[in-house]
Amino acid sequence: MTPIDSDRHLPRTLLDTLIRAGLITALVVSCYEVFHPFLSLMLWSVILAITLYPLHLLLRPHLGNSDSRAATLIVLVAMAVLLLPIYLLGASLGDSVEVAIDTVKSGSLRIPSPPDSVAGWPLIGESLHGFWEQASSDLTSLLQRLAPYIKDVTLVLLGKIAGAGAGFLVFIAALVIGAIIMAYGDNGHRSAQRIAARIIAPERSGHFVLLCTATIRAVAQGVIGIAFVQMLLLGIGFMVMGVPGAGLLAMGVLLLGIMQLPLPLITLPVIAFVFYSEGPTLAAIIFTIYTMLAGLVDNVLKPLLLGRGVDVPMPVVLIGALGGMLSGGIIGLFIGPVVLAVGYKLFWQWVDTPPVQIQESPSEGT
C-alpha cells in the first residue's frame, strides 16, 4: 500500500469507528430511557429472587421438582404474610386518625397549663410558655391560626403515605417478577457468570458472582428482614394495647431498623404513654417487657443472618438507606443499602486483588 492510500484509509477507518460508536451510544441511551421507569422494580425483583432462592431450592424437591410450583407457593405465602399485618396496621392508623379528629371536633381535648418554670428556660422558654398557655386556654383559636400550616403538613404526610402505598404495590409486583426469575434460576445463574466473565477475567467470574450473591443475601436478610420482623412484633404489641397511631409507629420502627438507628426513639415514648394512660397495671408491665424483648430481637438474629454472608459496616448500610430514600423514596430505602453494600465489597475486592505483573521478554531486556 502506498503512503497516499494509507493516508486515505486511516481517516475512513476513524470515521467508521466514530459512526459505530455514535450508533452504539444512541442505542444504549435509548434503551436506558425505555428501561429507566422499571429500573427500581427490576433491581428489587433481582434482590428478592436472590434472597429467596435458597428457600426455592428447599421447597422444589417437595413439589415434584417443579420450579414454577415452588415459586408460586413462595409468592402466595409471602402475600398472605404481608397483606394481613399491613391491613391491620392500616386499619389501626385509620381508626387513630378518626379518633383524633372526633376528639378535636368535640372540644373534649384539654391541654394542662404550663409550669411557671418553663418560662425560665433559655432561648425558647418565654415563647414556649406563651404558646403552651394559649393552647391550654383557647385551643380552638390556636388551631384556627395554625390551620394553613397544619394543612401543608397534612398534605405532605398524605403524600408520604400515598408514596408508601405505591411502594408497597411496587413491592408486590417485584415479588411476582422475582418469582419468575426464581423459576429460571439455573439459567439466570449461568447468565450472571457469562456476564461476569465478559466484564472481568473468566477465572474470577465465579468468585465475583458468589460475592455479589452473598452480599445481597446478607444485607437483605440481616438488615431489611430483621427490621420487618421487628415492625411486625412491635406493631402487634402497639395494636393490642390500643396505642394511638400504631400503624404509623410500626412504620417508623421499620424505617429506624433499616437505617440502623436505635428503636428506643419510638419504644420508650410509647411505653411512657402506656404507663401515663393505663398506670402501673399488669398489662402495662407485660407490654413493657414484650416491647423491650421485641426491640432486642436484632441482637439475636443479626449475628446469625449476617454471619452467613459478608461483613458490611453499619455506616455503609445507613448511608445506603438514607441516600436510597432521598433518591428513590420508600423503594430506594430498601434498594439503597443492598446496592451500596455490593459496591463496597466489590471495591475492596478490587483493592485487595494484586495487579497483574507484566513480564519483560528477553529481547526487551537487551
mmCIF file of C-alpha atoms in Angstrom:
data_model
loop_
_atom_site.group_PDB
_atom_site.id
_atom_site.type_symbol
_atom_site.label_atom_id
_atom_site.label_comp_id
_atom_site.label_asym_id
_atom_site.label_seq_id
_atom_site.Cartn_x
_atom_site.Cartn_y
_atom_site.Cartn_z
ATOM 1 C CA MET A 1 0.000 0.000 0.000
ATOM 2 C CA THR A 2 1.388 3.390 -0.967
ATOM 3 C CA PRO A 3 1.631 6.243 1.568
ATOM 4 C CA ILE A 4 -1.206 8.076 -0.226
ATOM 5 C CA ASP A 5 -3.520 5.059 0.024
ATOM 6 C CA SER A 6 -2.583 4.644 3.686
ATOM 7 C CA ASP A 7 -3.451 8.296 4.427
ATOM 8 C CA ARG A 8 -6.838 7.835 2.748
ATOM 9 C CA HIS A 9 -7.505 4.566 4.591
ATOM 10 C CA LEU A 10 -6.868 5.892 8.139
ATOM 11 C CA PRO A 11 -9.485 8.701 8.093
ATOM 12 C CA ARG A 12 -12.022 6.313 6.602
ATOM 13 C CA THR A 13 -11.356 3.783 9.381
ATOM 14 C CA LEU A 14 -11.573 6.505 12.033
ATOM 15 C CA LEU A 15 -14.835 7.781 10.554
ATOM 16 C CA ASP A 16 -16.320 4.270 10.560
ATOM 17 C CA THR A 17 -15.267 3.812 14.179
ATOM 18 C CA LEU A 18 -16.842 7.118 15.222
ATOM 19 C CA ILE A 19 -20.082 6.302 13.410
ATOM 20 C CA ARG A 20 -20.291 2.885 15.049
ATOM 21 C CA ALA A 21 -19.537 4.384 18.486
ATOM 22 C CA GLY A 22 -22.187 7.046 17.932
ATOM 23 C CA LEU A 23 -24.797 4.487 16.899
ATOM 24 C CA ILE A 24 -23.972 2.251 19.864
ATOM 25 C CA THR A 25 -24.178 5.245 22.220
ATOM 26 C CA ALA A 26 -27.542 6.270 20.786
ATOM 27 C CA LEU A 27 -28.819 2.709 21.179
ATOM 28 C CA VAL A 28 -27.593 2.480 24.790
ATOM 29 C CA VAL A 29 -29.158 5.847 25.697
ATOM 30 C CA SER A 30 -32.451 4.877 24.045
ATOM 31 C CA CYS A 31 -32.531 1.544 25.857
ATOM 32 C CA TYR A 32 -31.822 3.297 29.152
ATOM 33 C CA GLU A 33 -34.630 5.819 28.595
ATOM 34 C CA VAL A 34 -37.055 2.999 27.885
ATOM 35 C CA PHE A 35 -35.908 0.832 30.806
ATOM 36 C CA HIS A 36 -35.386 3.635 33.339
ATOM 37 C CA PRO A 37 -39.001 3.654 34.722
ATOM 38 C CA PHE A 38 -38.632 -0.041 35.541
ATOM 39 C CA LEU A 39 -35.100 0.121 36.943
ATOM 40 C CA SER A 40 -36.080 0.160 40.632
ATOM 41 C CA LEU A 41 -38.679 -2.549 40.045
ATOM 42 C CA MET A 42 -36.174 -4.846 38.339
ATOM 43 C CA LEU A 43 -33.478 -4.205 40.944
ATOM 44 C CA TRP A 44 -35.923 -5.035 43.706
ATOM 45 C CA SER A 45 -37.044 -8.156 41.804
ATOM 46 C CA VAL A 46 -33.471 -9.406 41.444
ATOM 47 C CA ILE A 47 -32.774 -8.724 45.137
ATOM 48 C CA LEU A 48 -35.879 -10.665 46.180
ATOM 49 C CA ALA A 49 -35.098 -13.514 43.793
ATOM 50 C CA ILE A 50 -31.531 -13.868 45.097
ATOM 51 C CA THR A 51 -32.658 -13.629 48.714
ATOM 52 C CA LEU A 52 -35.491 -16.173 48.417
ATOM 53 C CA TYR A 53 -33.768 -18.602 46.052
ATOM 54 C CA PRO A 54 -32.393 -20.863 48.852
ATOM 55 C CA LEU A 55 -35.976 -21.288 50.081
ATOM 56 C CA HIS A 56 -36.992 -22.051 46.496
ATOM 57 C CA LEU A 57 -34.368 -24.813 46.299
ATOM 58 C CA LEU A 58 -35.565 -26.192 49.631
ATOM 59 C CA LEU A 59 -39.206 -26.417 48.505
ATOM 60 C CA ARG A 60 -38.627 -27.661 44.971
ATOM 61 C CA PRO A 61 -37.966 -31.370 45.838
ATOM 62 C CA HIS A 62 -41.226 -31.497 47.826
ATOM 63 C CA LEU A 63 -43.254 -30.134 44.888
ATOM 64 C CA GLY A 64 -42.294 -32.606 42.220
ATOM 65 C CA ASN A 65 -39.072 -30.739 41.316
ATOM 66 C CA SER A 66 -41.240 -28.050 39.721
ATOM 67 C CA ASP A 67 -39.666 -24.584 39.714
ATOM 68 C CA SER A 68 -42.973 -22.905 38.865
ATOM 69 C CA ARG A 69 -44.829 -24.559 41.755
ATOM 70 C CA ALA A 70 -42.136 -23.628 44.263
ATOM 71 C CA ALA A 71 -42.024 -20.015 43.063
ATOM 72 C CA THR A 72 -45.832 -19.728 43.100
ATOM 73 C CA LEU A 73 -46.037 -21.118 46.637
ATOM 74 C CA ILE A 74 -43.438 -18.609 47.866
ATOM 75 C CA VAL A 75 -45.362 -15.702 46.303
ATOM 76 C CA LEU A 76 -48.705 -16.793 47.782
ATOM 77 C CA VAL A 77 -47.281 -17.310 51.277
ATOM 78 C CA ALA A 78 -45.376 -14.005 51.124
ATOM 79 C CA MET A 79 -48.501 -12.102 50.083
ATOM 80 C CA ALA A 80 -50.503 -13.707 52.876
ATOM 81 C CA VAL A 81 -47.811 -12.829 55.402
ATOM 82 C CA LEU A 82 -47.572 -9.237 54.143
ATOM 83 C CA LEU A 83 -51.157 -8.301 53.435
ATOM 84 C CA LEU A 84 -52.741 -9.280 56.760
ATOM 85 C CA PRO A 85 -50.394 -7.337 59.102
ATOM 86 C CA ILE A 86 -50.313 -4.331 56.782
ATOM 87 C CA TYR A 87 -54.118 -4.334 56.589
ATOM 88 C CA LEU A 88 -54.336 -4.442 60.389
ATOM 89 C CA LEU A 89 -51.759 -1.669 60.757
ATOM 90 C CA GLY A 90 -53.530 0.454 58.142
ATOM 91 C CA ALA A 91 -56.890 -0.049 59.864
ATOM 92 C CA SER A 92 -55.324 0.901 63.192
ATOM 93 C CA LEU A 93 -53.857 4.047 61.655
ATOM 94 C CA GLY A 94 -57.235 4.998 60.153
ATOM 95 C CA ASP A 95 -59.012 4.458 63.480
ATOM 96 C CA SER A 96 -56.404 6.560 65.292
ATOM 97 C CA VAL A 97 -56.839 9.445 62.852
ATOM 98 C CA GLU A 98 -60.634 9.228 63.147
ATOM 99 C CA VAL A 99 -60.481 9.273 66.958
ATOM 100 C CA ALA A 100 -58.146 12.286 66.896
ATOM 101 C CA ILE A 101 -60.466 14.191 64.540
ATOM 102 C CA ASP A 102 -63.537 13.400 66.674
ATOM 103 C CA THR A 103 -61.710 14.471 69.830
ATOM 104 C CA VAL A 104 -60.752 17.832 68.325
ATOM 105 C CA LYS A 105 -64.249 18.434 66.932
ATOM 106 C CA SER A 106 -65.988 17.594 70.226
ATOM 107 C CA GLY A 107 -63.825 20.016 72.165
ATOM 108 C CA SER A 108 -63.015 17.388 74.775
ATOM 109 C CA LEU A 109 -59.286 17.777 74.225
ATOM 110 C CA ARG A 110 -57.796 19.679 77.131
ATOM 111 C CA ILE A 111 -54.171 20.695 77.487
ATOM 112 C CA PRO A 112 -52.932 21.427 81.028
ATOM 113 C CA SER A 113 -51.403 24.812 81.822
ATOM 114 C CA PRO A 114 -47.618 25.020 81.580
ATOM 115 C CA PRO A 115 -45.495 25.129 84.712
ATOM 116 C CA ASP A 116 -44.020 28.518 85.556
ATOM 117 C CA SER A 117 -40.530 27.034 85.344
ATOM 118 C CA VAL A 118 -40.904 26.657 81.566
ATOM 119 C CA ALA A 119 -40.656 30.441 81.147
ATOM 120 C CA GLY A 120 -37.189 30.361 82.680
ATOM 121 C CA TRP A 121 -35.777 28.007 80.055
ATOM 122 C CA PRO A 122 -33.021 29.634 77.992
ATOM 123 C CA LEU A 123 -33.713 30.871 74.450
ATOM 124 C CA ILE A 124 -37.153 29.242 73.957
ATOM 125 C CA GLY A 125 -38.628 29.467 77.462
ATOM 126 C CA GLU A 126 -40.821 32.567 77.106
ATOM 127 C CA SER A 127 -42.115 31.821 73.601
ATOM 128 C CA LEU A 128 -42.828 28.182 74.502
ATOM 129 C CA HIS A 129 -44.604 29.216 77.700
ATOM 130 C CA GLY A 130 -46.793 31.671 75.795
ATOM 131 C CA PHE A 131 -47.645 29.154 73.097
ATOM 132 C CA TRP A 132 -48.420 26.475 75.690
ATOM 133 C CA GLU A 133 -50.555 28.889 77.722
ATOM 134 C CA GLN A 134 -52.618 29.837 74.663
ATOM 135 C CA ALA A 135 -53.083 26.162 73.757
ATOM 136 C CA SER A 136 -54.360 25.384 77.267
ATOM 137 C CA SER A 137 -56.728 28.381 77.442
ATOM 138 C CA ASP A 138 -58.040 28.705 73.865
ATOM 139 C CA LEU A 139 -57.078 25.687 71.756
ATOM 140 C CA THR A 140 -59.716 26.344 69.099
ATOM 141 C CA SER A 141 -58.415 29.778 68.121
ATOM 142 C CA LEU A 142 -54.853 28.466 68.149
ATOM 143 C CA LEU A 143 -55.805 25.671 65.759
ATOM 144 C CA GLN A 144 -57.586 28.153 63.507
ATOM 145 C CA ARG A 145 -54.470 30.305 63.407
ATOM 146 C CA LEU A 146 -52.271 27.314 62.631
ATOM 147 C CA ALA A 147 -54.741 25.836 60.113
ATOM 148 C CA PRO A 148 -52.744 26.853 56.978
ATOM 149 C CA TYR A 149 -49.565 25.288 58.371
ATOM 150 C CA ILE A 150 -51.418 22.190 59.550
ATOM 151 C CA LYS A 151 -52.916 21.862 56.065
ATOM 152 C CA ASP A 152 -49.483 21.988 54.418
ATOM 153 C CA VAL A 153 -48.075 19.433 56.848
ATOM 154 C CA THR A 154 -51.110 17.197 56.355
ATOM 155 C CA LEU A 155 -50.711 17.299 52.586
ATOM 156 C CA VAL A 156 -47.048 16.351 52.915
ATOM 157 C CA LEU A 157 -47.913 13.458 55.239
ATOM 158 C CA LEU A 158 -50.661 12.259 52.910
ATOM 159 C CA GLY A 159 -48.195 12.391 50.038
ATOM 160 C CA LYS A 160 -45.723 10.313 52.019
ATOM 161 C CA ILE A 161 -48.428 7.795 52.912
ATOM 162 C CA ALA A 162 -49.500 7.613 49.272
ATOM 163 C CA GLY A 163 -45.863 7.094 48.292
ATOM 164 C CA ALA A 164 -45.582 4.294 50.833
ATOM 165 C CA GLY A 165 -48.717 2.694 49.409
ATOM 166 C CA ALA A 166 -47.369 2.934 45.886
ATOM 167 C CA GLY A 167 -44.092 1.488 47.108
ATOM 168 C CA PHE A 168 -45.940 -1.466 48.611
ATOM 169 C CA LEU A 169 -47.681 -2.120 45.280
ATOM 170 C CA VAL A 170 -44.299 -1.978 43.558
ATOM 171 C CA PHE A 171 -43.006 -4.443 46.117
ATOM 172 C CA ILE A 172 -45.835 -6.868 45.309
ATOM 173 C CA ALA A 173 -45.080 -6.534 41.586
ATOM 174 C CA ALA A 174 -41.367 -7.077 42.296
ATOM 175 C CA LEU A 175 -42.239 -10.181 44.286
ATOM 176 C CA VAL A 176 -44.150 -11.627 41.322
ATOM 177 C CA ILE A 177 -41.314 -10.814 38.903
ATOM 178 C CA GLY A 178 -38.813 -12.226 41.408
ATOM 179 C CA ALA A 179 -40.782 -15.485 41.414
ATOM 180 C CA ILE A 180 -40.460 -15.645 37.628
ATOM 181 C CA ILE A 181 -36.714 -15.088 37.957
ATOM 182 C CA MET A 182 -36.503 -17.864 40.546
ATOM 183 C CA ALA A 183 -38.360 -20.219 38.215
ATOM 184 C CA TYR A 184 -35.481 -19.758 35.757
ATOM 185 C CA GLY A 185 -32.810 -19.623 38.457
ATOM 186 C CA ASP A 186 -30.353 -22.022 36.822
ATOM 187 C CA ASN A 187 -30.387 -20.089 33.554
ATOM 188 C CA GLY A 188 -30.040 -16.849 35.475
ATOM 189 C CA HIS A 189 -27.004 -18.120 37.345
ATOM 190 C CA ARG A 190 -25.315 -19.164 34.106
ATOM 191 C CA SER A 191 -26.146 -15.806 32.532
ATOM 192 C CA ALA A 192 -24.652 -13.974 35.517
ATOM 193 C CA GLN A 193 -21.437 -15.975 35.195
ATOM 194 C CA ARG A 194 -21.243 -15.274 31.454
ATOM 195 C CA ILE A 195 -21.701 -11.532 32.056
ATOM 196 C CA ALA A 196 -19.106 -11.560 34.845
ATOM 197 C CA ALA A 197 -16.663 -13.458 32.634
ATOM 198 C CA ARG A 198 -17.127 -10.835 29.927
ATOM 199 C CA ILE A 199 -16.555 -7.925 32.321
ATOM 200 C CA ILE A 200 -13.645 -9.340 34.317
ATOM 201 C CA ALA A 201 -11.245 -12.242 33.965
ATOM 202 C CA PRO A 202 -13.046 -15.558 33.342
ATOM 203 C CA GLU A 203 -11.146 -17.306 36.141
ATOM 204 C CA ARG A 204 -12.515 -14.750 38.652
ATOM 205 C CA SER A 205 -16.090 -14.612 37.386
ATOM 206 C CA GLY A 206 -17.309 -17.371 39.701
ATOM 207 C CA HIS A 207 -15.942 -15.625 42.796
ATOM 208 C CA PHE A 208 -17.405 -12.334 41.567
ATOM 209 C CA VAL A 209 -20.914 -13.825 41.308
ATOM 210 C CA LEU A 210 -20.632 -15.539 44.695
ATOM 211 C CA LEU A 211 -19.514 -12.288 46.345
ATOM 212 C CA CYS A 212 -22.456 -10.332 44.911
ATOM 213 C CA THR A 213 -24.912 -13.073 45.884
ATOM 214 C CA ALA A 214 -23.582 -13.354 49.438
ATOM 215 C CA THR A 215 -23.651 -9.580 49.941
ATOM 216 C CA ILE A 216 -27.213 -9.208 48.682
ATOM 217 C CA ARG A 217 -28.480 -12.034 50.882
ATOM 218 C CA ALA A 218 -26.593 -10.798 53.928
ATOM 219 C CA VAL A 219 -27.957 -7.256 53.724
ATOM 220 C CA ALA A 220 -31.483 -8.268 52.685
ATOM 221 C CA GLN A 221 -31.821 -10.871 55.439
ATOM 222 C CA GLY A 222 -29.694 -9.276 58.133
ATOM 223 C CA VAL A 223 -30.952 -5.694 57.825
ATOM 224 C CA ILE A 224 -34.214 -5.465 55.911
ATOM 225 C CA GLY A 225 -35.593 -8.810 57.076
ATOM 226 C CA ILE A 226 -34.868 -8.135 60.759
ATOM 227 C CA ALA A 227 -36.353 -4.641 60.510
ATOM 228 C CA PHE A 228 -39.524 -6.111 59.029
ATOM 229 C CA VAL A 229 -39.751 -8.732 61.798
ATOM 230 C CA GLN A 230 -39.371 -6.039 64.459
ATOM 231 C CA MET A 231 -42.041 -3.935 62.751
ATOM 232 C CA LEU A 232 -44.496 -6.841 62.919
ATOM 233 C CA LEU A 233 -43.700 -7.714 66.548
ATOM 234 C CA LEU A 234 -43.847 -4.162 67.858
ATOM 235 C CA GLY A 235 -46.811 -3.223 65.658
ATOM 236 C CA ILE A 236 -48.857 -6.116 67.045
ATOM 237 C CA GLY A 237 -47.985 -5.032 70.579
ATOM 238 C CA PHE A 238 -48.978 -1.427 69.838
ATOM 239 C CA MET A 239 -52.330 -2.545 68.411
ATOM 240 C CA VAL A 240 -53.110 -4.877 71.322
ATOM 241 C CA MET A 241 -52.511 -2.048 73.809
ATOM 242 C CA GLY A 242 -54.549 0.376 71.701
ATOM 243 C CA VAL A 243 -51.707 2.850 71.221
ATOM 244 C CA PRO A 244 -52.872 5.754 69.003
ATOM 245 C CA GLY A 245 -51.242 5.694 65.563
ATOM 246 C CA ALA A 246 -49.991 2.134 65.987
ATOM 247 C CA GLY A 247 -49.659 1.691 62.233
ATOM 248 C CA LEU A 248 -47.622 4.868 61.812
ATOM 249 C CA LEU A 249 -45.412 3.951 64.767
ATOM 250 C CA ALA A 250 -44.803 0.487 63.311
ATOM 251 C CA MET A 251 -43.776 2.055 60.009
ATOM 252 C CA GLY A 252 -41.365 4.257 61.953
ATOM 253 C CA VAL A 253 -39.892 1.113 63.547
ATOM 254 C CA LEU A 254 -39.299 -0.308 60.069
ATOM 255 C CA LEU A 255 -37.547 2.858 58.898
ATOM 256 C CA LEU A 256 -35.346 3.075 62.004
ATOM 257 C CA GLY A 257 -34.456 -0.609 61.676
ATOM 258 C CA ILE A 258 -33.348 -0.228 58.071
ATOM 259 C CA MET A 259 -31.369 2.925 58.835
ATOM 260 C CA GLN A 260 -29.733 1.183 61.846
ATOM 261 C CA LEU A 261 -30.979 3.805 64.298
ATOM 262 C CA PRO A 262 -31.948 2.903 67.895
ATOM 263 C CA LEU A 263 -35.540 1.705 68.276
ATOM 264 C CA PRO A 264 -35.923 3.240 71.785
ATOM 265 C CA LEU A 265 -36.518 6.524 69.944
ATOM 266 C CA ILE A 266 -40.029 5.105 69.400
ATOM 267 C CA THR A 267 -40.467 2.388 72.026
ATOM 268 C CA LEU A 268 -39.561 4.476 75.102
ATOM 269 C CA PRO A 269 -42.128 7.252 74.401
ATOM 270 C CA VAL A 270 -44.753 4.568 73.686
ATOM 271 C CA ILE A 271 -44.004 2.802 76.990
ATOM 272 C CA ALA A 272 -44.180 6.149 78.826
ATOM 273 C CA PHE A 273 -47.549 6.887 77.170
ATOM 274 C CA VAL A 274 -48.931 3.485 78.187
ATOM 275 C CA PHE A 275 -47.884 3.978 81.815
ATOM 276 C CA TYR A 276 -49.263 7.538 81.791
ATOM 277 C CA SER A 277 -52.653 6.452 80.412
ATOM 278 C CA GLU A 278 -53.013 2.981 81.979
ATOM 279 C CA GLY A 279 -50.999 3.337 85.148
ATOM 280 C CA PRO A 280 -48.661 0.629 86.547
ATOM 281 C CA THR A 281 -51.052 -2.180 85.710
ATOM 282 C CA LEU A 282 -50.143 -5.782 84.923
ATOM 283 C CA ALA A 283 -50.958 -5.229 81.242
ATOM 284 C CA ALA A 284 -48.628 -2.202 81.087
ATOM 285 C CA ILE A 285 -45.802 -4.165 82.728
ATOM 286 C CA ILE A 286 -46.262 -7.109 80.350
ATOM 287 C CA PHE A 287 -46.357 -4.702 77.404
ATOM 288 C CA THR A 288 -43.121 -3.075 78.573
ATOM 289 C CA ILE A 289 -41.343 -6.430 78.865
ATOM 290 C CA TYR A 290 -42.672 -7.562 75.473
ATOM 291 C CA THR A 291 -41.632 -4.301 73.802
ATOM 292 C CA MET A 292 -38.122 -4.476 75.247
ATOM 293 C CA LEU A 293 -37.695 -8.100 74.142
ATOM 294 C CA ALA A 294 -39.023 -7.327 70.636
ATOM 295 C CA GLY A 295 -36.583 -4.438 70.403
ATOM 296 C CA LEU A 296 -33.690 -6.784 71.224
ATOM 297 C CA VAL A 297 -34.571 -9.347 68.543
ATOM 298 C CA ASP A 298 -31.987 -7.881 66.188
ATOM 299 C CA ASN A 299 -29.207 -8.659 68.692
ATOM 300 C CA VAL A 300 -30.055 -12.349 68.350
ATOM 301 C CA LEU A 301 -30.954 -12.581 64.657
ATOM 302 C CA LYS A 302 -28.385 -10.216 63.176
ATOM 303 C CA PRO A 303 -25.278 -12.291 64.081
ATOM 304 C CA LEU A 304 -26.997 -15.410 62.720
ATOM 305 C CA LEU A 305 -28.058 -13.858 59.404
ATOM 306 C CA LEU A 306 -25.152 -11.510 58.743
ATOM 307 C CA GLY A 307 -22.705 -14.206 59.770
ATOM 308 C CA ARG A 308 -23.813 -16.338 56.830
ATOM 309 C CA GLY A 309 -22.889 -13.718 54.263
ATOM 310 C CA VAL A 310 -20.305 -10.988 54.395
ATOM 311 C CA ASP A 311 -19.357 -8.366 56.931
ATOM 312 C CA VAL A 312 -20.705 -4.983 55.825
ATOM 313 C CA PRO A 313 -20.092 -1.994 58.134
ATOM 314 C CA MET A 314 -23.254 -0.429 59.515
ATOM 315 C CA PRO A 315 -22.321 3.097 58.278
ATOM 316 C CA VAL A 316 -22.433 1.722 54.728
ATOM 317 C CA VAL A 317 -25.942 0.395 55.366
ATOM 318 C CA LEU A 318 -27.017 3.692 56.955
ATOM 319 C CA ILE A 319 -25.684 5.817 54.103
ATOM 320 C CA GLY A 320 -27.260 3.455 51.581
ATOM 321 C CA ALA A 321 -30.639 3.665 53.323
ATOM 322 C CA LEU A 322 -30.619 7.456 53.614
ATOM 323 C CA GLY A 323 -29.293 8.016 50.104
ATOM 324 C CA GLY A 324 -31.692 5.487 48.633
ATOM 325 C CA MET A 325 -34.651 7.098 50.396
ATOM 326 C CA LEU A 326 -33.680 10.582 49.204
ATOM 327 C CA SER A 327 -33.180 9.453 45.615
ATOM 328 C CA GLY A 328 -35.835 6.743 45.234
ATOM 329 C CA GLY A 329 -38.394 7.170 48.006
ATOM 330 C CA ILE A 330 -39.607 4.209 50.031
ATOM 331 C CA ILE A 331 -38.357 1.685 47.459
ATOM 332 C CA GLY A 332 -34.931 3.338 47.461
ATOM 333 C CA LEU A 333 -34.861 2.851 51.224
ATOM 334 C CA PHE A 334 -34.773 -0.907 50.616
ATOM 335 C CA ILE A 335 -32.622 -0.969 47.485
ATOM 336 C CA GLY A 336 -30.020 1.581 48.615
ATOM 337 C CA PRO A 337 -28.330 -0.495 51.359
ATOM 338 C CA VAL A 338 -28.095 -3.552 49.114
ATOM 339 C CA VAL A 339 -26.638 -1.700 46.122
ATOM 340 C CA LEU A 340 -24.142 0.278 48.218
ATOM 341 C CA ALA A 341 -23.079 -2.852 50.137
ATOM 342 C CA VAL A 342 -22.409 -4.713 46.887
ATOM 343 C CA GLY A 343 -20.405 -1.764 45.567
ATOM 344 C CA TYR A 344 -18.477 -1.539 48.835
ATOM 345 C CA LYS A 345 -17.483 -5.221 48.785
ATOM 346 C CA LEU A 346 -16.552 -5.138 45.104
ATOM 347 C CA PHE A 347 -14.429 -2.033 45.638
ATOM 348 C CA TRP A 348 -12.396 -3.655 48.422
ATOM 349 C CA GLN A 349 -12.182 -6.873 46.438
ATOM 350 C CA TRP A 350 -10.621 -4.833 43.631
ATOM 351 C CA VAL A 351 -8.271 -3.076 46.067
ATOM 352 C CA ASP A 352 -7.100 -6.360 47.596
ATOM 353 C CA THR A 353 -6.528 -8.016 44.212
ATOM 354 C CA PRO A 354 -2.823 -7.730 43.310
ATOM 355 C CA PRO A 355 -2.121 -6.159 39.924
ATOM 356 C CA VAL A 356 -1.023 -8.363 37.072
ATOM 357 C CA GLN A 357 2.722 -8.305 36.708
ATOM 358 C CA ILE A 358 3.888 -7.796 33.111
ATOM 359 C CA GLN A 359 6.968 -9.882 32.419
ATOM 360 C CA GLU A 360 9.569 -8.489 30.073
ATOM 361 C CA SER A 361 10.573 -10.602 27.144
ATOM 362 C CA PRO A 362 14.298 -11.428 26.713
ATOM 363 C CA SER A 363 14.508 -9.194 23.644
ATOM 364 C CA GLU A 364 13.193 -6.177 25.598
ATOM 365 C CA GLY A 365 15.866 -6.503 28.218
ATOM 366 C CA THR A 366 18.699 -6.235 25.756
#
